[in-house]
PDB file of C-alpha atoms in Angstrom:
ATOM      1  CA  SER A   1      28.733   0.967  17.579  1.00 61.00           C
ATOM      2  CA  SER A   2      27.222   2.326  20.767  1.00 72.00           C
ATOM      3  CA  GLN A   3      29.124  -0.374  22.684  1.00 78.00           C
ATOM      4  CA  ASN A   4      32.153   0.990  21.571  1.00 84.00           C
ATOM      5  CA  LEU A   5      31.189   4.697  22.493  1.00 85.00           C
ATOM      6  CA  SER A   6      29.728   3.777  25.806  1.00 87.00           C
ATOM      7  CA  GLU A   7      33.218   1.920  26.454  1.00 91.00           C
ATOM      8  CA  GLU A   8      35.225   5.456  25.243  1.00 91.00           C
ATOM      9  CA  PHE A   9      32.678   7.679  27.405  1.00 91.00           C
ATOM     10  CA  ALA A  10      33.340   5.540  30.601  1.00 92.00           C
ATOM     11  CA  GLU A  11      37.466   5.913  29.918  1.00 93.00           C
ATOM     12  CA  ALA A  12      37.295   9.356  29.653  1.00 93.00           C
ATOM     13  CA  ALA A  13      34.770   9.571  32.931  1.00 93.00           C
ATOM     14  CA  ARG A  14      37.746   7.878  34.601  1.00 93.00           C
ATOM     15  CA  GLN A  15      40.622  10.039  32.928  1.00 92.00           C
ATOM     16  CA  LEU A  16      38.642  12.877  33.998  1.00 92.00           C
ATOM     17  CA  LYS A  17      37.875  11.848  37.702  1.00 91.00           C
ATOM     18  CA  LYS A  18      41.460  12.744  38.536  1.00 87.00           C
ATOM     19  CA  GLU A  19      42.198  16.036  36.177  1.00 87.00           C
ATOM     20  CA  ALA A  20      39.029  17.818  36.599  1.00 87.00           C
ATOM     21  CA  PRO A  21      36.811  15.546  39.850  1.00 86.00           C
ATOM     22  CA  ARG A  22      34.057  18.247  39.329  1.00 87.00           C
ATOM     23  CA  ILE A  23      32.636  16.916  36.076  1.00 89.00           C
ATOM     24  CA  GLN A  24      30.276  14.455  36.857  1.00 89.00           C
ATOM     25  CA  PHE A  25      29.878  11.756  34.228  1.00 90.00           C
ATOM     26  CA  GLY A  26      26.314   9.626  33.862  1.00 90.00           C
ATOM     27  CA  LYS A  27      24.570   7.439  31.820  1.00 89.00           C
ATOM     28  CA  ILE A  28      20.598   6.591  31.279  1.00 89.00           C
ATOM     29  CA  ASP A  29      19.062   3.995  28.966  1.00 86.00           C
ATOM     30  CA  VAL A  30      15.917   5.831  27.896  1.00 84.00           C
ATOM     31  CA  THR A  31      14.258   3.084  26.727  1.00 84.00           C
ATOM     32  CA  HIS A  32      13.057   2.843  30.549  1.00 87.00           C
ATOM     33  CA  HIS A  33      12.632   6.658  30.956  1.00 88.00           C
ATOM     34  CA  ASP A  34      10.474   7.965  27.894  1.00 88.00           C
ATOM     35  CA  ASP A  35      10.073  11.394  29.660  1.00 91.00           C
ATOM     36  CA  LEU A  36      13.273  12.250  29.571  1.00 90.00           C
ATOM     37  CA  ARG A  37      13.814  11.242  26.051  1.00 89.00           C
ATOM     38  CA  LYS A  38      10.904  13.565  24.997  1.00 91.00           C
ATOM     39  CA  GLU A  39      11.829  16.245  27.188  1.00 91.00           C
ATOM     40  CA  PHE A  40      15.706  16.240  25.766  1.00 90.00           C
ATOM     41  CA  ASN A  41      14.456  15.311  22.451  1.00 89.00           C
ATOM     42  CA  ILE A  42      16.593  12.016  21.975  1.00 87.00           C
ATOM     43  CA  ARG A  43      16.196  10.958  18.582  1.00 84.00           C
ATOM     44  CA  GLU A  44      18.918   8.448  17.386  1.00 81.00           C
ATOM     45  CA  PHE A  45      21.321   6.422  19.893  1.00 80.00           C
ATOM     46  CA  PRO A  46      23.646   7.072  21.347  1.00 83.00           C
ATOM     47  CA  THR A  47      23.336  10.903  22.488  1.00 88.00           C
ATOM     48  CA  VAL A  48      25.759  12.925  24.466  1.00 91.00           C
ATOM     49  CA  LYS A  49      24.712  15.986  26.133  1.00 92.00           C
ATOM     50  CA  PHE A  50      26.213  18.187  28.198  1.00 93.00           C
ATOM     51  CA  PHE A  51      24.974  20.180  31.045  1.00 93.00           C
ATOM     52  CA  VAL A  52      26.449  23.360  32.411  1.00 87.00           C
ATOM     53  CA  ASP A  53      25.864  24.848  36.055  1.00 86.00           C
ATOM     54  CA  GLY A  54      23.356  22.617  37.029  1.00 85.00           C
ATOM     55  CA  SER A  55      20.533  23.525  34.243  1.00 89.00           C
ATOM     56  CA  ARG A  56      18.282  21.313  32.772  1.00 91.00           C
ATOM     57  CA  GLU A  57      18.009  23.958  29.895  1.00 90.00           C
ATOM     58  CA  ASP A  58      19.812  23.550  26.538  1.00 89.00           C
ATOM     59  CA  PRO A  59      22.045  21.075  27.534  1.00 91.00           C
ATOM     60  CA  ILE A  60      25.066  21.194  24.689  1.00 91.00           C
ATOM     61  CA  ASP A  61      25.093  18.756  22.150  1.00 90.00           C
ATOM     62  CA  CYS A  62      28.053  16.532  21.943  1.00 88.00           C
ATOM     63  CA  LYS A  63      28.042  15.248  17.899  1.00 83.00           C
ATOM     64  CA  GLY A  64      30.804  12.903  16.156  1.00 81.00           C
ATOM     65  CA  VAL A  65      33.189  12.361  19.385  1.00 86.00           C
ATOM     66  CA  ARG A  66      33.902   8.643  19.630  1.00 85.00           C
ATOM     67  CA  GLN A  67      37.243   8.416  21.444  1.00 89.00           C
ATOM     68  CA  ALA A  68      38.115   8.759  25.131  1.00 92.00           C
ATOM     69  CA  SER A  69      40.604  11.470  24.074  1.00 92.00           C
ATOM     70  CA  THR A  70      38.149  13.531  22.323  1.00 92.00           C
ATOM     71  CA  PHE A  71      35.930  13.935  24.899  1.00 92.00           C
ATOM     72  CA  ILE A  72      38.570  14.443  27.513  1.00 94.00           C
ATOM     73  CA  THR A  73      39.581  17.466  24.892  1.00 94.00           C
ATOM     74  CA  TRP A  74      35.834  18.264  24.153  1.00 94.00           C
ATOM     75  CA  VAL A  75      35.420  18.660  27.687  1.00 93.00           C
ATOM     76  CA  LYS A  76      38.175  20.495  28.566  1.00 93.00           C
ATOM     77  CA  ARG A  77      37.178  22.982  25.978  1.00 94.00           C
ATOM     78  CA  ARG A  78      33.824  23.576  27.128  1.00 92.00           C
ATOM     79  CA  THR A  79      34.928  24.280  30.698  1.00 91.00           C
ATOM     80  CA  GLY A  80      38.657  25.886  30.086  1.00 92.00           C
ATOM     81  CA  PRO A  81      40.319  27.809  27.325  1.00 94.00           C
ATOM     82  CA  SER A  82      39.502  26.039  24.029  1.00 95.00           C
ATOM     83  CA  THR A  83      43.356  27.322  22.435  1.00 97.00           C
ATOM     84  CA  VAL A  84      46.599  27.423  23.354  1.00 96.00           C
ATOM     85  CA  LEU A  85      48.002  30.748  23.388  1.00 97.00           C
ATOM     86  CA  ILE A  86      51.352  31.020  21.262  1.00 98.00           C
ATOM     87  CA  ASN A  87      54.346  33.246  22.303  1.00 97.00           C
ATOM     88  CA  SER A  88      56.874  31.964  20.500  1.00 97.00           C
ATOM     89  CA  THR A  89      57.731  30.311  16.905  1.00 97.00           C
ATOM     90  CA  ASP A  90      59.219  27.140  19.113  1.00 97.00           C
ATOM     91  CA  GLN A  91      55.614  26.694  20.953  1.00 97.00           C
ATOM     92  CA  ALA A  92      54.152  27.147  17.699  1.00 97.00           C
ATOM     93  CA  GLU A  93      56.367  24.257  15.852  1.00 97.00           C
ATOM     94  CA  ALA A  94      55.121  22.283  19.649  1.00 97.00           C
ATOM     95  CA  THR A  95      51.406  23.013  18.650  1.00 97.00           C
ATOM     96  CA  ILE A  96      51.988  22.276  15.103  1.00 97.00           C
ATOM     97  CA  HIS A  97      53.853  18.932  15.391  1.00 96.00           C
ATOM     98  CA  ALA A  98      51.673  17.911  18.573  1.00 94.00           C
ATOM     99  CA  ASP A  99      48.999  15.738  16.096  1.00 94.00           C
ATOM    100  CA  ASP A 100      48.822  14.828  12.471  1.00 96.00           C
ATOM    101  CA  LEU A 101      46.184  17.700  11.982  1.00 97.00           C
ATOM    102  CA  ALA A 102      46.556  21.519  14.125  1.00 98.00           C
ATOM    103  CA  VAL A 103      44.906  24.677  13.675  1.00 98.00           C
ATOM    104  CA  ILE A 104      46.674  28.257  14.249  1.00 98.00           C
ATOM    105  CA  GLY A 105      44.632  31.428  13.964  1.00 97.00           C
ATOM    106  CA  PHE A 106      47.696  34.364  13.166  1.00 97.00           C
ATOM    107  CA  PHE A 107      45.567  37.548  14.904  1.00 96.00           C
ATOM    108  CA  LYS A 108      47.015  41.583  14.671  1.00 94.00           C
ATOM    109  CA  GLU A 109      45.297  41.490  18.227  1.00 92.00           C
ATOM    110  CA  LEU A 110      43.723  38.407  20.570  1.00 91.00           C
ATOM    111  CA  HIS A 111      40.629  40.661  21.181  1.00 87.00           C
ATOM    112  CA  ASN A 112      37.997  41.167  18.249  1.00 86.00           C
ATOM    113  CA  ASP A 113      34.641  39.298  16.429  1.00 89.00           C
ATOM    114  CA  SER A 114      37.179  36.780  14.593  1.00 91.00           C
ATOM    115  CA  VAL A 115      38.859  35.491  17.683  1.00 93.00           C
ATOM    116  CA  GLU A 116      36.020  34.967  19.272  1.00 92.00           C
ATOM    117  CA  VAL A 117      34.365  32.625  16.085  1.00 93.00           C
ATOM    118  CA  PHE A 118      37.880  30.796  15.999  1.00 95.00           C
ATOM    119  CA  CYS A 119      37.790  30.490  19.819  1.00 95.00           C
ATOM    120  CA  GLU A 120      34.343  28.777  19.665  1.00 94.00           C
ATOM    121  CA  THR A 121      35.306  26.433  16.385  1.00 95.00           C
ATOM    122  CA  ALA A 122      37.991  25.250  18.650  1.00 96.00           C
ATOM    123  CA  ARG A 123      35.534  24.211  21.248  1.00 95.00           C
ATOM    124  CA  ASP A 124      33.781  22.088  18.257  1.00 92.00           C
ATOM    125  CA  VAL A 125      36.460  20.612  16.607  1.00 94.00           C
ATOM    126  CA  PRO A 126      38.092  18.456  19.441  1.00 95.00           C
ATOM    127  CA  GLU A 127      39.845  16.123  17.069  1.00 92.00           C
ATOM    128  CA  MET A 128      42.779  18.470  16.812  1.00 95.00           C
ATOM    129  CA  PRO A 129      45.247  21.218  18.687  1.00 97.00           C
ATOM    130  CA  PHE A 130      44.392  24.216  18.097  1.00 98.00           C
ATOM    131  CA  GLY A 131      46.784  27.574  19.064  1.00 98.00           C
ATOM    132  CA  MET A 132      46.293  31.573  18.323  1.00 97.00           C
ATOM    133  CA  THR A 133      49.123  34.062  18.356  1.00 97.00           C
ATOM    134  CA  ALA A 134      49.828  37.524  17.728  1.00 97.00           C
ATOM    135  CA  SER A 135      53.480  37.363  18.370  1.00 97.00           C
ATOM    136  CA  GLU A 136      55.717  39.669  15.327  1.00 96.00           C
ATOM    137  CA  ASP A 137      58.314  36.395  14.936  1.00 96.00           C
ATOM    138  CA  VAL A 138      55.639  33.718  14.771  1.00 97.00           C
ATOM    139  CA  TRP A 139      53.877  35.652  11.594  1.00 96.00           C
ATOM    140  CA  ALA A 140      56.901  36.163  10.223  1.00 96.00           C
ATOM    141  CA  ASN A 141      58.523  32.530  10.382  1.00 96.00           C
ATOM    142  CA  TYR A 142      55.521  31.135   8.617  1.00 96.00           C
ATOM    143  CA  GLY A 143      55.087  34.321   6.290  1.00 96.00           C
ATOM    144  CA  ILE A 144      51.579  35.434   7.361  1.00 95.00           C
ATOM    145  CA  GLN A 145      50.375  38.505   6.277  1.00 94.00           C
ATOM    146  CA  LYS A 146      47.202  39.184   7.607  1.00 94.00           C
ATOM    147  CA  ASN A 147      44.837  37.603   9.942  1.00 94.00           C
ATOM    148  CA  THR A 148      44.690  33.875   8.666  1.00 95.00           C
ATOM    149  CA  LEU A 149      43.760  30.736   9.788  1.00 96.00           C
ATOM    150  CA  VAL A 150      46.302  27.832   8.931  1.00 97.00           C
ATOM    151  CA  VAL A 151      45.727  24.170   8.821  1.00 97.00           C
ATOM    152  CA  PHE A 152      48.716  21.733   9.212  1.00 97.00           C
ATOM    153  CA  LYS A 153      48.764  18.456   8.337  1.00 96.00           C
ATOM    154  CA  LYS A 154      51.884  16.355   9.475  1.00 95.00           C
ATOM    155  CA  GLY A 155      54.101  19.710  10.064  1.00 95.00           C
ATOM    156  CA  LYS A 156      52.993  21.418   6.318  1.00 96.00           C
ATOM    157  CA  PRO A 157      50.849  23.896   6.271  1.00 96.00           C
ATOM    158  CA  VAL A 158      47.580  22.781   3.847  1.00 94.00           C
ATOM    159  CA  HIS A 159      44.908  25.011   3.977  1.00 94.00           C
ATOM    160  CA  ASN A 160      44.985  29.615   4.459  1.00 93.00           C
ATOM    161  CA  GLU A 161      41.806  31.032   5.248  1.00 93.00           C
ATOM    162  CA  ALA A 162      41.481  34.359   5.646  1.00 91.00           C
ATOM    163  CA  LEU A 163      39.801  35.621   8.847  1.00 89.00           C
ATOM    164  CA  GLU A 164      38.061  38.966   7.948  1.00 80.00           C
ATOM    165  CA  ASP A 165      36.325  40.458  11.273  1.00 67.00           C
ATOM    166  CA  GLY A 166      32.669  40.042  11.358  1.00 62.00           C
ATOM    167  CA  ARG A 167      32.886  37.774   8.305  1.00 64.00           C
ATOM    168  CA  GLN A 168      33.203  34.507   9.444  1.00 69.00           C
ATOM    169  CA  ASN A 169      30.792  32.207  10.571  1.00 86.00           C
ATOM    170  CA  LYS A 170      31.626  29.600  13.039  1.00 89.00           C
ATOM    171  CA  LEU A 171      29.379  26.571  11.335  1.00 89.00           C
ATOM    172  CA  ASP A 172      31.402  27.573   8.121  1.00 91.00           C
ATOM    173  CA  LEU A 173      34.874  27.152   9.883  1.00 93.00           C
ATOM    174  CA  THR A 174      34.031  24.231  11.892  1.00 93.00           C
ATOM    175  CA  ARG A 175      32.695  22.227   8.347  1.00 93.00           C
ATOM    176  CA  LEU A 176      35.841  23.291   6.735  1.00 94.00           C
ATOM    177  CA  ILE A 177      38.246  21.866   9.793  1.00 95.00           C
ATOM    178  CA  LYS A 178      36.534  18.945   9.974  1.00 93.00           C
ATOM    179  CA  THR A 179      36.696  18.334   6.379  1.00 95.00           C
ATOM    180  CA  PHE A 180      40.800  17.857   6.839  1.00 95.00           C
ATOM    181  CA  THR A 181      40.173  14.518   9.305  1.00 92.00           C
ATOM    182  CA  LEU A 182      38.913  13.187   5.787  1.00 93.00           C
ATOM    183  CA  ASP A 183      41.049  12.691   2.547  1.00 93.00           C
ATOM    184  CA  LEU A 184      40.359  15.130   0.116  1.00 95.00           C
ATOM    185  CA  VAL A 185      38.169  12.281  -1.787  1.00 97.00           C
ATOM    186  CA  THR A 186      36.616   9.497   0.627  1.00 97.00           C
ATOM    187  CA  GLU A 187      36.131   6.291  -0.939  1.00 97.00           C
ATOM    188  CA  TYR A 188      32.940   4.961   0.566  1.00 96.00           C
ATOM    189  CA  ASN A 189      33.123   1.870   2.484  1.00 91.00           C
ATOM    190  CA  LEU A 190      30.978   0.257   5.925  1.00 84.00           C
ATOM    191  CA  GLU A 191      34.529   1.681   7.683  1.00 84.00           C
ATOM    192  CA  THR A 192      34.417   5.414   6.114  1.00 90.00           C
ATOM    193  CA  SER A 193      30.519   5.676   5.829  1.00 89.00           C
ATOM    194  CA  VAL A 194      30.851   6.772  10.151  1.00 85.00           C
ATOM    195  CA  LYS A 195      33.169   9.073   9.449  1.00 87.00           C
ATOM    196  CA  ILE A 196      31.355  10.983   6.394  1.00 91.00           C
ATOM    197  CA  PHE A 197      28.353  11.519   7.957  1.00 87.00           C
ATOM    198  CA  ASP A 198      30.001  12.490  11.407  1.00 86.00           C
ATOM    199  CA  VAL A 199      31.456  15.925   9.472  1.00 91.00           C
ATOM    200  CA  PRO A 200      28.720  18.554   9.429  1.00 90.00           C
ATOM    201  CA  VAL A 201      28.654  19.012   5.442  1.00 95.00           C
ATOM    202  CA  GLU A 202      25.405  18.296   4.198  1.00 94.00           C
ATOM    203  CA  ASN A 203      25.886  18.489   0.468  1.00 97.00           C
ATOM    204  CA  HIS A 204      27.866  15.111  -0.557  1.00 97.00           C
ATOM    205  CA  ILE A 205      28.995  14.704  -4.288  1.00 98.00           C
ATOM    206  CA  LEU A 206      29.094  10.664  -5.130  1.00 97.00           C
ATOM    207  CA  LEU A 207      30.776   9.767  -8.400  1.00 97.00           C
ATOM    208  CA  PHE A 208      29.955   5.969  -9.133  1.00 96.00           C
ATOM    209  CA  THR A 209      32.829   4.123 -11.100  1.00 95.00           C
ATOM    210  CA  PRO A 210      34.732   0.822 -11.209  1.00 94.00           C
ATOM    211  CA  THR A 211      38.178   1.365  -9.920  1.00 95.00           C
ATOM    212  CA  ASN A 212      39.882  -1.335 -11.941  1.00 94.00           C
ATOM    213  CA  SER A 213      38.359   0.522 -15.512  1.00 93.00           C
ATOM    214  CA  GLU A 214      41.037   2.230 -17.617  1.00 94.00           C
ATOM    215  CA  THR A 215      39.883   5.061 -17.658  1.00 94.00           C
ATOM    216  CA  PHE A 216      39.409   5.640 -13.573  1.00 96.00           C
ATOM    217  CA  ASN A 217      42.986   7.147 -13.039  1.00 97.00           C
ATOM    218  CA  ALA A 218      42.113  10.064 -15.241  1.00 97.00           C
ATOM    219  CA  ILE A 219      38.541  10.388 -13.990  1.00 97.00           C
ATOM    220  CA  TYR A 220      39.614  10.325 -10.296  1.00 98.00           C
ATOM    221  CA  GLU A 221      42.431  12.905 -10.700  1.00 98.00           C
ATOM    222  CA  ASN A 222      39.423  14.980 -12.186  1.00 98.00           C
ATOM    223  CA  TYR A 223      37.605  14.551  -9.330  1.00 98.00           C
ATOM    224  CA  LYS A 224      40.202  15.428  -6.854  1.00 97.00           C
ATOM    225  CA  SER A 225      40.969  18.211  -8.843  1.00 97.00           C
ATOM    226  CA  ALA A 226      37.458  19.487  -8.374  1.00 97.00           C
ATOM    227  CA  ALA A 227      37.293  18.603  -4.697  1.00 97.00           C
ATOM    228  CA  VAL A 228      39.899  21.033  -3.515  1.00 95.00           C
ATOM    229  CA  GLU A 229      38.054  24.120  -4.623  1.00 94.00           C
ATOM    230  CA  PHE A 230      34.871  23.005  -2.878  1.00 97.00           C
ATOM    231  CA  ARG A 231      36.228  21.760   0.449  1.00 95.00           C
ATOM    232  CA  GLY A 232      33.991  22.687   3.814  1.00 94.00           C
ATOM    233  CA  LYS A 233      30.957  23.083   1.063  1.00 96.00           C
ATOM    234  CA  ILE A 234      30.708  19.793  -0.980  1.00 98.00           C
ATOM    235  CA  MET A 235      31.980  16.476   0.548  1.00 97.00           C
ATOM    236  CA  PHE A 236      34.002  14.745  -2.304  1.00 98.00           C
ATOM    237  CA  VAL A 237      32.856  10.609  -1.965  1.00 98.00           C
ATOM    238  CA  LEU A 238      34.094   7.986  -4.061  1.00 98.00           C
ATOM    239  CA  VAL A 239      31.568   4.928  -4.675  1.00 96.00           C
ATOM    240  CA  ASP A 240      33.542   1.623  -6.292  1.00 96.00           C
ATOM    241  CA  THR A 241      30.712   0.024  -8.616  1.00 93.00           C
ATOM    242  CA  ASN A 242      32.741  -3.249  -8.499  1.00 93.00           C
ATOM    243  CA  GLU A 243      32.130  -3.541  -4.835  1.00 92.00           C
ATOM    244  CA  THR A 244      28.724  -5.517  -4.162  1.00 89.00           C
ATOM    245  CA  ARG A 245      29.019  -4.482  -0.466  1.00 90.00           C
ATOM    246  CA  ASN A 246      27.782  -0.980  -1.608  1.00 89.00           C
ATOM    247  CA  GLY A 247      24.418  -2.350  -3.470  1.00 86.00           C
ATOM    248  CA  ARG A 248      22.455  -0.488  -0.926  1.00 86.00           C
ATOM    249  CA  VAL A 249      23.929   3.247  -2.165  1.00 89.00           C
ATOM    250  CA  PHE A 250      23.242   2.124  -6.038  1.00 87.00           C
ATOM    251  CA  GLU A 251      19.786   1.165  -5.690  1.00 85.00           C
ATOM    252  CA  TYR A 252      18.925   4.370  -3.763  1.00 85.00           C
ATOM    253  CA  PHE A 253      20.282   6.465  -6.192  1.00 88.00           C
ATOM    254  CA  ARG A 254      18.997   4.294  -9.052  1.00 85.00           C
ATOM    255  CA  ILE A 255      22.427   3.679 -10.604  1.00 86.00           C
ATOM    256  CA  LYS A 256      22.724   0.852 -13.381  1.00 84.00           C
ATOM    257  CA  GLU A 257      25.955  -0.660 -14.650  1.00 79.00           C
ATOM    258  CA  VAL A 258      25.091   1.062 -17.680  1.00 78.00           C
ATOM    259  CA  ASP A 259      25.233   4.634 -16.257  1.00 83.00           C
ATOM    260  CA  VAL A 260      28.634   4.384 -14.952  1.00 89.00           C
ATOM    261  CA  PRO A 261      30.468   6.428 -14.167  1.00 94.00           C
ATOM    262  CA  ALA A 262      27.851   8.510 -13.043  1.00 95.00           C
ATOM    263  CA  VAL A 263      28.102  11.540 -10.642  1.00 97.00           C
ATOM    264  CA  ARG A 264      25.241  12.579  -8.366  1.00 96.00           C
ATOM    265  CA  ILE A 265      24.693  15.087  -5.679  1.00 96.00           C
ATOM    266  CA  LEU A 266      22.825  14.407  -2.700  1.00 95.00           C
ATOM    267  CA  ASN A 267      21.104  16.977  -0.007  1.00 94.00           C
ATOM    268  CA  LEU A 268      21.583  14.971   3.320  1.00 91.00           C
ATOM    269  CA  THR A 269      18.917  17.577   4.503  1.00 89.00           C
ATOM    270  CA  SER A 270      15.993  17.452   2.299  1.00 88.00           C
ATOM    271  CA  ASP A 271      17.238  14.232   0.532  1.00 86.00           C
ATOM    272  CA  ALA A 272      17.372  15.732  -2.705  1.00 90.00           C
ATOM    273  CA  LYS A 273      19.422  14.394  -5.691  1.00 93.00           C
ATOM    274  CA  TYR A 274      21.183  16.027  -8.358  1.00 95.00           C
ATOM    275  CA  LYS A 275      22.526  14.840 -11.824  1.00 94.00           C
ATOM    276  CA  MET A 276      25.473  16.363 -13.032  1.00 95.00           C
ATOM    277  CA  PRO A 277      23.884  17.376 -16.647  1.00 93.00           C
ATOM    278  CA  ALA A 278      27.156  16.120 -18.636  1.00 93.00           C
ATOM    279  CA  ASP A 279      28.336  12.855 -18.956  1.00 91.00           C
ATOM    280  CA  GLU A 280      31.887  13.677 -19.365  1.00 95.00           C
ATOM    281  CA  VAL A 281      33.699  13.321 -15.605  1.00 96.00           C
ATOM    282  CA  THR A 282      36.163  16.760 -16.484  1.00 97.00           C
ATOM    283  CA  VAL A 283      37.553  19.020 -14.119  1.00 98.00           C
ATOM    284  CA  GLU A 284      35.477  21.509 -16.070  1.00 97.00           C
ATOM    285  CA  ASN A 285      32.115  20.021 -15.936  1.00 97.00           C
ATOM    286  CA  LEU A 286      32.612  19.390 -12.136  1.00 98.00           C
ATOM    287  CA  LYS A 287      33.042  22.218 -11.079  1.00 98.00           C
ATOM    288  CA  GLU A 288      30.156  23.611 -13.762  1.00 97.00           C
ATOM    289  CA  PHE A 289      27.824  21.292 -11.546  1.00 98.00           C
ATOM    290  CA  CYS A 290      28.817  21.887  -8.374  1.00 98.00           C
ATOM    291  CA  GLN A 291      28.689  25.381  -8.828  1.00 97.00           C
ATOM    292  CA  SER A 292      25.330  25.516 -10.077  1.00 97.00           C
ATOM    293  CA  TYR A 293      24.212  23.612  -7.155  1.00 97.00           C
ATOM    294  CA  LEU A 294      25.733  25.825  -4.448  1.00 97.00           C
ATOM    295  CA  ASN A 295      24.218  28.524  -6.589  1.00 96.00           C
ATOM    296  CA  GLY A 296      20.728  26.568  -6.464  1.00 94.00           C
ATOM    297  CA  LYS A 297      20.423  26.413 -10.124  1.00 92.00           C
ATOM    298  CA  ALA A 298      20.764  22.594 -10.581  1.00 91.00           C
ATOM    299  CA  LYS A 299      17.582  20.320 -11.920  1.00 87.00           C
ATOM    300  CA  LEU A 300      16.563  18.129  -9.296  1.00 87.00           C
ATOM    301  CA  HIS A 301      17.228  14.443 -10.569  1.00 80.00           C
ATOM    302  CA  LEU A 302      13.614  12.465 -10.350  1.00 67.00           C
ATOM    303  CA  SER A 303      15.300   9.032 -10.742  1.00 58.00           C
ATOM    304  CA  SER A 304      12.225   7.369 -12.240  1.00 55.00           C
ATOM    305  CA  GLU A 305      11.327   4.400 -13.898  1.00 60.00           C
ATOM    306  CA  GLU A 306       9.349   4.752 -17.275  1.00 65.00           C
ATOM    307  CA  ILE A 307       5.792   5.372 -17.187  1.00 71.00           C
ATOM    308  CA  PRO A 308       4.025   1.833 -17.660  1.00 75.00           C
ATOM    309  CA  GLU A 309       1.905   1.539 -20.641  1.00 78.00           C
ATOM    310  CA  ASP A 310      -1.189   0.671 -18.786  1.00 80.00           C
ATOM    311  CA  TRP A 311      -0.844   3.433 -15.913  1.00 73.00           C
ATOM    312  CA  ASP A 312      -4.471   4.418 -16.603  1.00 80.00           C
ATOM    313  CA  LYS A 313      -6.586   1.726 -17.872  1.00 83.00           C
ATOM    314  CA  THR A 314      -7.699   1.029 -14.217  1.00 83.00           C
ATOM    315  CA  PRO A 315      -9.412   3.152 -11.932  1.00 82.00           C
ATOM    316  CA  VAL A 316      -6.281   3.508  -9.238  1.00 83.00           C
ATOM    317  CA  LYS A 317      -3.565   5.344 -11.679  1.00 77.00           C
ATOM    318  CA  VAL A 318      -0.400   4.327 -11.659  1.00 74.00           C
ATOM    319  CA  LEU A 319       2.081   6.957 -10.746  1.00 74.00           C
ATOM    320  CA  VAL A 320       6.264   6.965 -11.278  1.00 66.00           C
ATOM    321  CA  GLY A 321       8.583  10.331 -11.085  1.00 60.00           C
ATOM    322  CA  LYS A 322       8.154  11.178 -14.557  1.00 60.00           C
ATOM    323  CA  ASN A 323       4.303  11.451 -14.468  1.00 65.00           C
ATOM    324  CA  PHE A 324       3.918  12.252 -10.969  1.00 63.00           C
ATOM    325  CA  ASN A 325       3.881  15.597 -11.493  1.00 61.00           C
ATOM    326  CA  ARG A 326       1.906  16.148 -14.560  1.00 65.00           C
ATOM    327  CA  ILE A 327      -1.205  13.670 -13.193  1.00 70.00           C
ATOM    328  CA  VAL A 328      -1.010  15.175  -9.406  1.00 65.00           C
ATOM    329  CA  PHE A 329      -0.854  18.830  -9.725  1.00 53.00           C
TER     330      PHE A 329
END
């Protein structure tokens, strides 16, 4: 909540006052300052912006940060080095075990485009420690052969991403790494919904199914298997159709009990919805659906009610999704 965030923000300010007194924290109630709200294009609350070197131009947005410790890391990485330089295996192990998740960049030399993109990504993902190394001993210890980003979870490597010079995109890396803050498949509920929208992945796939059905385990395993391949590109969400509190989500996707299990893809930016053409929730069908969506080949799903029989009886015609295009265009 806004109140919560406000408290965490104040806590970060208290701690940083000792460590970095040059960084000032301030709060503005923009309901009384409409001019500021317009100038800085504030559309949602709370919004946190970081102003650098006394300039009003182009402040940096601080998105998805909700805890004091993460605020502190975010600010420190903006004002100093964003990654730890690792020179020994002991140092690497310390970084990997410092938190649940950690990211290490293995580079042949520490001055190239990939390193720059890696350091920029670290600035945007304050939730976990980042380290980088060019040490041959450290490379050998983890069996690394080429420039690679490795995500560690609870001390074990869970993902390797080759870092080819000039080919990497900061946003793609940020998306990929942030998805590790969630499980491979995230069950939708009031608590997780905030986290789901904090991860900057705009494509969400949703599986609607009752979690107590006999077929649930098999379907869920298939869904998880498909999720591995699309990590960072499509977020996999599970919606339990037995949970009455999810009613608004069913309404939004027009899912009825007779439809389940159902699979939909939603693009958060355009609000476009897509329906999986196949009925069976198999790994094959899921992968095909996701791939066709990413290739721009999936058909838009206009959930529509049936065309009423008397839709054109009166001067004002009744339009639904199914006859909208034909009549209007």
